[in-house]
Amino acid sequence: GRNAEKPTAWRLTLNRYAAPLGYEKHRPGFPWHRDLKANGAASLVLSLGGAGTLQFAEDPWSSSSSASSLLAFGSVQPGIGGISDGIRYSDNAVPEEVDLRPALEVEVRGGDLLLLTGRARWEMLHRVTAVKGPGGTDTERASLVFGCW
């Protein structure tokens, strides 16, 4: 647990998902990742603006994952991805060619607050995909990510 004598450490990150430019079909999403270890034991994501879909997938490098049933590609190399204490802390270690199968999808709209703790925080990866706005258009959105230890 957390040392009660030590003050809570907070971190705040702003993510902006701009509306697509004329040559783009869709608003860019955000690739598979785990939030930085520096974000803390809990990540709270406040969605602002247009809707977005968060997809969650098992981390194939996690010691608790059954990688063969979770991945749509060949084999997983154990020991890659910055594993320490049985947890892969690196958030950018998911190669683009890794084809993860989403285990859960959550649509977040402006004003929604999502809390990631425990298994969802440390053993699963997530990504953001675009959701069409009214009239089939992609709208701009942002999120504030609060992390605390």
mmCIF file of C-alpha atoms in Angstrom:
data_model
loop_
_atom_site.group_PDB
_atom_site.id
_atom_site.type_symbol
_atom_site.label_atom_id
_atom_site.label_comp_id
_atom_site.label_asym_id
_atom_site.label_seq_id
_atom_site.Cartn_x
_atom_site.Cartn_y
_atom_site.Cartn_z
ATOM 1 C CA GLY A 1 0.000 0.000 0.000
ATOM 2 C CA ARG A 2 0.817 3.662 -0.066
ATOM 3 C CA ASN A 3 2.740 5.230 2.821
ATOM 4 C CA ALA A 4 0.147 7.372 4.647
ATOM 5 C CA GLU A 5 2.879 9.748 5.853
ATOM 6 C CA LYS A 6 3.888 10.572 2.287
ATOM 7 C CA PRO A 7 1.696 13.056 0.388
ATOM 8 C CA THR A 8 -0.215 11.795 -2.638
ATOM 9 C CA ALA A 9 1.682 12.452 -5.879
ATOM 10 C CA TRP A 10 -0.456 13.664 -8.805
ATOM 11 C CA ARG A 11 0.240 13.882 -12.523
ATOM 12 C CA LEU A 12 -1.901 15.515 -15.215
ATOM 13 C CA THR A 13 -1.704 14.928 -18.979
ATOM 14 C CA LEU A 14 -3.778 16.530 -21.744
ATOM 15 C CA ASN A 15 -4.434 14.442 -24.867
ATOM 16 C CA ARG A 16 -5.931 16.235 -27.880
ATOM 17 C CA TYR A 17 -7.535 14.374 -30.752
ATOM 18 C CA ALA A 18 -7.995 16.957 -33.507
ATOM 19 C CA ALA A 19 -10.786 16.747 -36.055
ATOM 20 C CA PRO A 20 -9.478 15.270 -39.310
ATOM 21 C CA LEU A 21 -7.943 17.541 -41.888
ATOM 22 C CA GLY A 22 -9.360 17.637 -45.414
ATOM 23 C CA TYR A 23 -7.079 14.858 -46.689
ATOM 24 C CA GLU A 24 -7.724 12.533 -43.733
ATOM 25 C CA LYS A 25 -10.705 10.184 -43.571
ATOM 26 C CA HIS A 26 -10.946 9.906 -39.803
ATOM 27 C CA ARG A 27 -9.751 11.615 -36.650
ATOM 28 C CA PRO A 28 -6.542 9.917 -35.592
ATOM 29 C CA GLY A 29 -6.812 7.591 -32.630
ATOM 30 C CA PHE A 30 -4.113 6.550 -30.192
ATOM 31 C CA PRO A 31 -2.243 3.217 -30.568
ATOM 32 C CA TRP A 32 -2.134 0.326 -28.096
ATOM 33 C CA HIS A 33 -0.303 1.304 -24.916
ATOM 34 C CA ARG A 34 -0.332 1.275 -21.140
ATOM 35 C CA ASP A 35 -0.221 4.624 -19.381
ATOM 36 C CA LEU A 36 3.189 5.597 -18.049
ATOM 37 C CA LYS A 37 4.264 4.160 -14.693
ATOM 38 C CA ALA A 38 4.718 7.796 -13.604
ATOM 39 C CA ASN A 39 0.930 8.240 -13.899
ATOM 40 C CA GLY A 40 0.616 6.286 -10.688
ATOM 41 C CA ALA A 41 -1.392 3.373 -9.358
ATOM 42 C CA ALA A 42 -4.638 4.858 -10.629
ATOM 43 C CA SER A 43 -5.391 6.668 -13.873
ATOM 44 C CA LEU A 44 -8.569 8.732 -14.151
ATOM 45 C CA VAL A 45 -9.500 9.749 -17.693
ATOM 46 C CA LEU A 46 -11.914 12.673 -18.131
ATOM 47 C CA SER A 47 -13.319 12.725 -21.663
ATOM 48 C CA LEU A 48 -13.984 16.134 -23.214
ATOM 49 C CA GLY A 49 -15.590 17.040 -26.538
ATOM 50 C CA GLY A 50 -16.578 14.359 -29.043
ATOM 51 C CA ALA A 51 -17.013 10.692 -28.251
ATOM 52 C CA GLY A 52 -14.251 8.128 -28.463
ATOM 53 C CA THR A 53 -13.992 4.378 -28.084
ATOM 54 C CA LEU A 54 -11.462 2.862 -25.702
ATOM 55 C CA GLN A 55 -10.550 -0.713 -26.508
ATOM 56 C CA PHE A 56 -8.880 -2.928 -23.925
ATOM 57 C CA ALA A 57 -6.816 -6.037 -24.676
ATOM 58 C CA GLU A 58 -4.814 -8.444 -22.575
ATOM 59 C CA ASP A 59 -1.119 -7.605 -22.491
ATOM 60 C CA PRO A 60 0.536 -10.587 -24.213
ATOM 61 C CA TRP A 61 3.707 -10.012 -22.197
ATOM 62 C CA SER A 62 1.923 -10.032 -18.824
ATOM 63 C CA SER A 63 2.640 -13.055 -16.655
ATOM 64 C CA SER A 64 -1.119 -13.572 -16.119
ATOM 65 C CA SER A 65 -2.049 -13.575 -19.827
ATOM 66 C CA SER A 66 -2.780 -16.613 -21.917
ATOM 67 C CA ALA A 67 -1.069 -15.109 -24.934
ATOM 68 C CA SER A 68 -1.980 -17.855 -27.376
ATOM 69 C CA SER A 69 -5.697 -17.176 -26.962
ATOM 70 C CA LEU A 70 -5.363 -13.406 -27.035
ATOM 71 C CA LEU A 71 -3.224 -12.695 -30.046
ATOM 72 C CA ALA A 72 -4.111 -12.933 -33.690
ATOM 73 C CA PHE A 73 -0.505 -13.421 -34.735
ATOM 74 C CA GLY A 74 2.187 -16.084 -34.373
ATOM 75 C CA SER A 75 4.286 -16.188 -31.240
ATOM 76 C CA VAL A 76 5.052 -13.841 -28.370
ATOM 77 C CA GLN A 77 8.618 -13.368 -27.211
ATOM 78 C CA PRO A 78 8.761 -13.460 -23.397
ATOM 79 C CA GLY A 79 11.002 -10.934 -21.756
ATOM 80 C CA ILE A 80 10.469 -8.109 -24.250
ATOM 81 C CA GLY A 81 8.763 -4.836 -23.569
ATOM 82 C CA GLY A 82 10.644 -3.600 -20.485
ATOM 83 C CA ILE A 83 9.381 -6.114 -17.895
ATOM 84 C CA SER A 84 10.310 -5.352 -14.293
ATOM 85 C CA ASP A 85 8.888 -7.019 -11.159
ATOM 86 C CA GLY A 86 6.612 -9.077 -13.407
ATOM 87 C CA ILE A 87 4.993 -5.942 -14.874
ATOM 88 C CA ARG A 88 5.759 -4.384 -18.251
ATOM 89 C CA TYR A 89 5.925 -0.681 -17.402
ATOM 90 C CA SER A 90 6.832 0.675 -20.836
ATOM 91 C CA ASP A 91 3.844 2.238 -22.591
ATOM 92 C CA ASN A 92 5.363 2.426 -26.050
ATOM 93 C CA ALA A 93 6.596 -1.139 -26.423
ATOM 94 C CA VAL A 94 3.680 -2.494 -28.482
ATOM 95 C CA PRO A 95 4.967 -2.879 -32.032
ATOM 96 C CA GLU A 96 2.516 -1.763 -34.712
ATOM 97 C CA GLU A 97 2.551 -5.189 -36.328
ATOM 98 C CA VAL A 98 1.173 -6.800 -33.157
ATOM 99 C CA ASP A 99 -2.492 -7.500 -33.829
ATOM 100 C CA LEU A 100 -4.265 -7.517 -30.469
ATOM 101 C CA ARG A 101 -7.859 -8.659 -30.089
ATOM 102 C CA PRO A 102 -9.931 -6.216 -28.039
ATOM 103 C CA ALA A 103 -11.463 -7.951 -25.008
ATOM 104 C CA LEU A 104 -13.613 -4.955 -24.059
ATOM 105 C CA GLU A 105 -14.823 -1.772 -25.727
ATOM 106 C CA VAL A 106 -16.044 1.309 -23.853
ATOM 107 C CA GLU A 107 -17.488 4.390 -25.548
ATOM 108 C CA VAL A 108 -16.707 7.575 -23.661
ATOM 109 C CA ARG A 109 -18.497 10.843 -24.314
ATOM 110 C CA GLY A 110 -17.768 14.371 -23.181
ATOM 111 C CA GLY A 111 -17.957 14.519 -19.382
ATOM 112 C CA ASP A 112 -17.450 10.777 -18.808
ATOM 113 C CA LEU A 113 -14.849 9.771 -16.223
ATOM 114 C CA LEU A 114 -13.068 6.429 -16.549
ATOM 115 C CA LEU A 115 -11.037 4.975 -13.667
ATOM 116 C CA LEU A 116 -8.230 2.503 -14.390
ATOM 117 C CA THR A 117 -6.850 0.584 -11.408
ATOM 118 C CA GLY A 118 -5.627 -2.913 -10.650
ATOM 119 C CA ARG A 119 -5.661 -5.340 -13.558
ATOM 120 C CA ALA A 120 -7.060 -2.793 -16.039
ATOM 121 C CA ARG A 121 -4.227 -0.423 -15.118
ATOM 122 C CA TRP A 122 -1.280 -2.824 -15.052
ATOM 123 C CA GLU A 123 -2.123 -6.001 -16.993
ATOM 124 C CA MET A 124 -4.154 -4.703 -19.919
ATOM 125 C CA LEU A 125 -3.348 -2.425 -22.825
ATOM 126 C CA HIS A 126 -5.742 0.131 -24.251
ATOM 127 C CA ARG A 127 -6.124 2.315 -27.293
ATOM 128 C CA VAL A 128 -8.463 5.072 -28.450
ATOM 129 C CA THR A 129 -10.358 4.839 -31.715
ATOM 130 C CA ALA A 130 -12.503 7.519 -33.315
ATOM 131 C CA VAL A 131 -16.291 7.558 -33.126
ATOM 132 C CA LYS A 132 -18.348 9.294 -35.782
ATOM 133 C CA GLY A 133 -20.152 12.421 -34.599
ATOM 134 C CA PRO A 134 -23.545 13.721 -35.749
ATOM 135 C CA GLY A 135 -23.966 13.494 -39.514
ATOM 136 C CA GLY A 136 -21.177 10.901 -39.800
ATOM 137 C CA THR A 137 -18.373 13.384 -39.153
ATOM 138 C CA ASP A 138 -15.434 12.967 -36.804
ATOM 139 C CA THR A 139 -15.407 15.607 -34.094
ATOM 140 C CA GLU A 140 -12.523 16.974 -32.078
ATOM 141 C CA ARG A 141 -12.080 15.563 -28.604
ATOM 142 C CA ALA A 142 -9.646 15.743 -25.736
ATOM 143 C CA SER A 143 -9.012 13.912 -22.503
ATOM 144 C CA LEU A 144 -7.430 14.871 -19.217
ATOM 145 C CA VAL A 145 -5.574 11.982 -17.608
ATOM 146 C CA PHE A 146 -5.100 12.312 -13.854
ATOM 147 C CA GLY A 147 -2.676 9.880 -12.268
ATOM 148 C CA CYS A 148 -1.888 9.434 -8.599
ATOM 149 C CA TRP A 149 0.298 7.340 -6.341
#
